[in-house]
XYZ file of C-alpha atoms in Angstrom:
370
model
C 184.096 33.893 -66.352
C 182.075 31.852 -68.692
C 178.434 31.840 -68.655
C 178.537 27.504 -67.719
C 181.053 29.313 -64.519
C 178.526 31.590 -63.754
C 175.699 29.146 -63.710
C 177.509 27.115 -61.583
C 178.053 29.948 -59.258
C 175.201 30.889 -58.923
C 173.471 27.484 -58.636
C 176.049 27.553 -55.632
C 174.831 30.557 -54.220
C 171.347 29.381 -54.044
C 172.529 25.713 -52.447
C 174.556 27.539 -49.754
C 171.759 30.515 -49.104
C 168.950 27.756 -49.126
C 171.047 26.072 -46.167
C 171.484 28.685 -43.874
C 167.586 29.349 -43.989
C 167.269 25.972 -43.151
C 169.541 26.210 -40.081
C 167.989 29.364 -39.191
C 164.381 27.658 -38.963
C 165.656 24.154 -36.949
C 167.534 26.475 -34.953
C 164.086 28.805 -34.253
C 161.933 25.729 -34.348
C 164.560 24.324 -31.074
C 164.478 27.913 -29.188
C 160.819 27.608 -29.049
C 160.529 24.421 -28.784
C 163.129 25.080 -25.447
C 160.612 27.894 -24.380
C 158.032 26.068 -24.293
C 159.731 22.912 -22.430
C 161.041 25.968 -19.550
C 157.459 27.498 -19.197
C 155.730 23.615 -18.867
C 158.320 23.252 -16.187
C 158.124 26.404 -14.498
C 154.334 27.199 -14.360
C 153.489 23.525 -14.412
C 149.932 23.580 -15.988
C 151.679 24.288 -19.251
C 151.428 21.906 -22.015
C 154.639 21.926 -24.195
C 154.936 22.147 -27.753
C 156.226 19.554 -29.660
C 158.967 20.398 -31.459
C 157.889 18.878 -34.686
C 154.872 21.593 -34.228
C 157.769 23.790 -34.389
C 159.229 22.952 -36.978
C 156.006 22.849 -39.153
C 154.475 26.281 -37.796
C 157.807 27.731 -39.086
C 158.667 25.836 -42.125
C 155.283 25.607 -43.719
C 154.751 29.638 -43.652
C 158.050 30.515 -45.011
C 157.626 28.232 -48.072
C 153.918 29.342 -48.682
C 154.755 32.878 -48.588
C 158.492 32.473 -50.756
C 156.078 31.299 -53.247
C 153.583 33.676 -53.129
C 155.908 36.476 -53.715
C 157.762 34.589 -56.550
C 154.108 34.473 -58.145
C 153.865 38.629 -57.705
C 150.590 37.348 -54.450
C 152.448 39.091 -52.279
C 155.310 42.061 -52.540
C 157.907 42.734 -49.760
C 155.618 43.953 -46.721
C 152.588 41.213 -47.479
C 155.510 38.640 -47.187
C 156.905 39.738 -44.006
C 153.009 39.996 -42.396
C 151.981 36.640 -44.241
C 155.141 35.104 -41.708
C 153.229 36.653 -39.065
C 150.043 35.402 -38.926
C 150.526 32.112 -40.613
C 153.006 31.076 -37.692
C 150.143 32.071 -35.337
C 147.606 29.966 -36.869
C 149.618 27.227 -37.446
C 151.007 26.747 -34.621
C 147.759 27.475 -32.639
C 145.866 25.189 -34.662
C 145.714 23.498 -37.672
C 142.620 23.685 -39.331
C 142.881 27.442 -38.426
C 145.842 27.116 -41.063
C 144.684 25.257 -43.743
C 141.568 27.214 -43.696
C 143.819 30.380 -43.801
C 146.036 28.603 -46.090
C 142.983 27.807 -48.518
C 141.730 31.254 -48.766
C 145.026 32.578 -50.055
C 145.237 30.274 -52.275
C 141.965 30.306 -53.987
C 142.030 34.153 -53.552
C 145.470 34.311 -55.114
C 143.917 31.897 -58.315
C 140.862 34.468 -59.083
C 142.785 37.382 -58.535
C 144.942 36.420 -61.193
C 141.896 34.517 -63.189
C 140.507 36.674 -66.337
C 143.806 39.427 -65.250
C 142.948 40.888 -68.958
C 138.793 41.848 -68.140
C 139.536 43.409 -64.982
C 142.549 45.454 -66.198
C 139.717 46.923 -68.508
C 137.744 47.298 -64.881
C 139.876 48.562 -62.458
C 142.478 51.022 -62.454
C 144.136 49.794 -59.409
C 144.163 46.279 -60.852
C 147.664 44.949 -59.822
C 149.205 41.571 -61.958
C 149.258 38.780 -59.537
C 147.273 40.708 -57.121
C 150.471 41.341 -54.783
C 149.072 42.225 -51.272
C 150.902 44.333 -48.906
C 151.013 44.368 -45.410
C 147.482 46.577 -45.107
C 145.529 43.965 -47.050
C 147.482 41.149 -45.450
C 146.302 42.415 -41.480
C 143.088 43.661 -42.948
C 142.354 40.235 -43.776
C 144.412 38.374 -40.606
C 144.395 40.928 -37.695
C 140.984 39.456 -36.563
C 142.438 36.021 -36.845
C 145.592 36.375 -35.023
C 144.279 38.026 -32.241
C 141.374 35.236 -32.107
C 144.144 32.629 -32.703
C 146.514 33.851 -29.299
C 143.373 34.132 -27.246
C 142.608 31.170 -28.488
C 146.210 29.289 -26.937
C 145.906 31.258 -23.664
C 142.406 29.622 -23.718
C 143.094 26.013 -24.378
C 146.374 26.006 -25.417
C 148.209 24.875 -28.784
C 146.095 21.544 -30.466
C 143.065 21.213 -32.351
C 139.381 20.757 -30.088
C 135.910 19.593 -31.710
C 133.186 22.503 -31.317
C 131.541 21.521 -28.976
C 129.535 24.249 -26.566
C 128.637 21.494 -23.781
C 132.354 20.598 -22.992
C 134.819 23.753 -24.271
C 132.166 26.272 -24.502
C 134.920 29.700 -24.638
C 137.110 28.006 -27.314
C 134.665 26.315 -29.414
C 133.229 30.083 -29.250
C 136.562 31.600 -30.551
C 137.160 28.942 -33.157
C 133.325 29.724 -34.894
C 134.815 33.145 -34.822
C 138.052 32.488 -36.580
C 136.093 30.291 -39.183
C 133.417 33.412 -39.400
C 136.068 36.103 -39.942
C 138.305 33.668 -42.362
C 134.681 33.082 -44.087
C 134.051 36.714 -44.854
C 137.312 37.463 -46.264
C 136.956 34.397 -48.254
C 133.061 35.500 -49.581
C 134.205 39.183 -50.554
C 136.931 37.926 -52.214
C 135.432 35.981 -54.593
C 132.552 37.991 -54.927
C 135.014 40.708 -56.149
C 137.060 38.585 -58.476
C 133.804 36.244 -59.827
C 131.031 38.741 -59.835
C 132.963 41.554 -62.401
C 133.893 39.153 -64.952
C 130.997 36.877 -65.153
C 128.119 38.914 -64.599
C 125.553 39.239 -67.822
C 123.678 42.475 -65.981
C 124.972 45.510 -64.598
C 125.684 45.565 -60.253
C 122.951 47.678 -58.575
C 123.597 49.305 -55.617
C 122.515 48.183 -52.323
C 121.550 51.082 -50.422
C 119.397 52.193 -53.614
C 119.025 49.101 -55.829
C 120.345 51.493 -58.760
C 122.169 50.584 -61.957
C 126.130 51.204 -61.188
C 129.042 50.896 -63.076
C 131.401 47.575 -62.866
C 133.576 48.087 -59.916
C 131.419 50.688 -57.706
C 132.114 50.588 -53.999
C 128.486 48.894 -53.079
C 127.285 47.305 -56.201
C 126.419 44.081 -56.200
C 124.970 41.532 -58.422
C 123.430 37.359 -57.884
C 126.783 36.307 -59.774
C 128.703 37.946 -57.149
C 126.309 37.433 -54.161
C 126.565 33.018 -54.936
C 130.217 33.554 -55.326
C 130.314 35.296 -51.786
C 128.609 31.629 -50.342
C 130.639 29.551 -51.882
C 133.352 31.169 -50.651
C 132.788 31.185 -47.485
C 131.443 26.988 -47.626
C 135.062 26.380 -48.796
C 136.601 27.921 -45.586
C 134.291 25.632 -44.154
C 135.200 22.801 -45.732
C 138.231 23.092 -45.322
C 138.013 23.382 -41.654
C 135.601 20.228 -41.349
C 137.776 18.505 -43.453
C 140.695 19.136 -40.963
C 138.649 18.531 -38.333
C 138.014 14.731 -39.354
C 141.881 14.407 -39.941
C 143.374 15.800 -36.751
C 141.100 15.341 -34.129
C 140.657 12.338 -31.957
C 137.034 11.974 -30.455
C 134.632 13.355 -33.016
C 132.989 10.013 -31.584
C 131.452 11.560 -28.470
C 131.226 15.398 -29.648
C 128.561 17.385 -31.119
C 128.348 16.918 -35.063
C 130.625 19.187 -36.647
C 129.042 19.350 -40.644
C 127.079 22.484 -39.237
C 130.768 24.397 -39.561
C 129.870 24.209 -43.391
C 126.531 26.172 -43.325
C 128.031 28.506 -41.206
C 130.953 29.240 -43.751
C 128.445 29.847 -46.140
C 126.500 32.331 -44.419
C 129.321 33.804 -42.948
C 130.652 34.882 -45.978
C 127.197 36.020 -47.537
C 126.709 37.969 -44.264
C 130.230 39.350 -44.890
C 130.139 40.116 -48.352
C 126.991 42.253 -48.201
C 128.388 44.353 -44.593
C 131.199 45.274 -47.044
C 129.084 46.566 -50.238
C 126.962 48.336 -47.878
C 130.094 50.021 -45.860
C 131.285 50.314 -49.332
C 128.518 52.318 -50.711
C 128.040 54.453 -47.343
C 131.552 55.120 -46.556
C 134.153 54.862 -49.452
C 134.934 57.582 -52.567
C 133.723 56.762 -55.807
C 134.509 58.036 -58.926
C 134.493 58.016 -62.607
C 138.093 58.793 -64.189
C 136.652 60.479 -68.123
C 139.783 59.829 -69.824
C 139.857 55.858 -69.646
C 136.073 55.209 -68.413
C 137.386 53.225 -65.133
C 135.795 53.713 -61.701
C 138.393 54.436 -59.512
C 138.441 54.995 -55.401
C 140.518 58.230 -54.731
C 139.940 61.875 -56.363
C 142.523 62.596 -58.847
C 142.264 64.540 -62.352
C 139.570 63.966 -65.038
C 137.252 62.378 -62.425
C 133.967 63.156 -62.460
C 132.045 62.663 -58.569
C 131.991 63.516 -55.343
C 131.101 60.699 -53.011
C 129.542 58.502 -55.629
C 127.330 61.666 -57.450
C 128.285 60.315 -61.028
C 127.597 56.415 -60.733
C 124.973 57.054 -58.099
C 122.962 59.808 -59.698
C 120.637 59.819 -62.328
C 121.962 63.235 -63.732
C 124.946 61.770 -66.794
C 128.747 63.203 -66.129
C 128.213 66.697 -67.939
C 131.700 67.592 -67.204
C 135.310 66.701 -65.487
C 137.387 67.997 -62.953
C 140.747 70.121 -63.142
C 143.845 70.296 -61.109
C 141.907 67.686 -59.175
C 139.627 70.392 -56.978
C 136.648 68.107 -55.653
C 133.042 68.737 -56.293
C 130.866 70.092 -53.352
C 127.713 67.994 -51.898
C 125.792 70.031 -53.775
C 127.446 70.435 -56.862
C 125.726 69.983 -60.377
C 126.456 66.447 -60.503
C 124.362 65.612 -58.000
C 121.752 68.273 -58.560
C 121.403 67.736 -62.724
C 122.526 70.847 -65.370
C 120.037 73.470 -64.187
C 117.397 73.680 -66.685
C 116.123 77.210 -68.540
C 113.584 78.013 -66.025
C 116.128 78.143 -63.457
C 117.839 80.911 -64.286
C 115.817 84.026 -62.794
C 115.425 87.620 -64.137
C 117.408 90.348 -63.809
C 116.533 93.069 -61.597
C 116.739 96.624 -63.045
C 119.710 98.729 -62.510
C 118.783 100.935 -59.753
C 119.038 104.611 -60.155
C 121.826 106.680 -57.879
C 119.164 108.029 -55.834
C 117.942 104.283 -54.480
C 114.932 104.486 -56.875
C 114.596 102.214 -60.104
C 116.044 103.077 -63.119
C 112.890 104.045 -65.604
C 113.116 101.406 -68.600
C 113.678 103.424 -71.887
C 110.567 102.517 -74.658
C 111.229 101.937 -77.799
C 108.148 103.265 -79.338
C 109.442 106.704 -81.329
C 106.626 108.959 -80.038
C 107.682 108.315 -76.687
C 110.123 110.424 -74.605
C 112.897 109.626 -72.272
C 110.703 108.819 -68.829
C 108.336 106.620 -71.246
C 105.529 109.002 -71.452
C 103.697 109.392 -75.193
C 103.900 112.414 -76.256
C 101.367 114.314 -77.020
């Protein structure tokens, strides 16, 4: 088979694969629509979801996740988790979907930005980010749960945030916005702060200078980035409300959503830094000079001792054995004044053995000869 025939065969297989995937997506969307119509007819008080909304909720997350997987923003498990989170948030409320989308796109771009610099600072840096299912659900589990509760309370669809008319649903919308804004603020701070900050980070609990990459370290650039990240998500939510919500003219003003998103992003980043400083492991790999998040060979620390103590790192670990909480890294090396004088060796009878005098005129017992 020639190269031309091989290329034609690959294109044909790709075309057939896309047709099969599209057919499955349409079938799944129609099945969901039939189930919603059946439930609406049976219960009588449920608003059926249109087939176009079902189709959009299935097709768009598949396209976004596929693109993220190709660009190495997601691994296999992260792609599957992203499909679940994206589908639920899209079917619930388009404002939820656009906020999640802008958070994902901006975070992926910032993760790849200045990647060569980040490789020298972060021992766990991956090309493109490559988020797995754990990272996806850490950022998306709470919004997914809130989206499900929102659909139970209000049903799928977009509503204005107005506590006088829809109190519970409005709180759920703000809670979901706050969750996404916190995630965006923390991601923006961790991706922008270490690269643009000219001053070393300071530990949020003691305000001491620490190496770049230390859990709990903050900079003014990072805090400003977290504020901008939350504001970006808030602006996205606000613009989506303007497009899809019809009765905004008789509802409460929606612009405070922007300020709420910015404050949520800043507060989320501060809380995350505090938890990192108090609960997360931080070590210094002496072979590479980079900060690591797990103990291993050549790592000098126990729970931030190497990066928070004022004493210099004096030795490295061998065999991965962790240092004790009262190790020399935490207390600093002992000075000569800390060495205790050696007590005289007791004699067999339990009495102290007399010291031998160096004076030649003294006898064995130390008494002076006459």
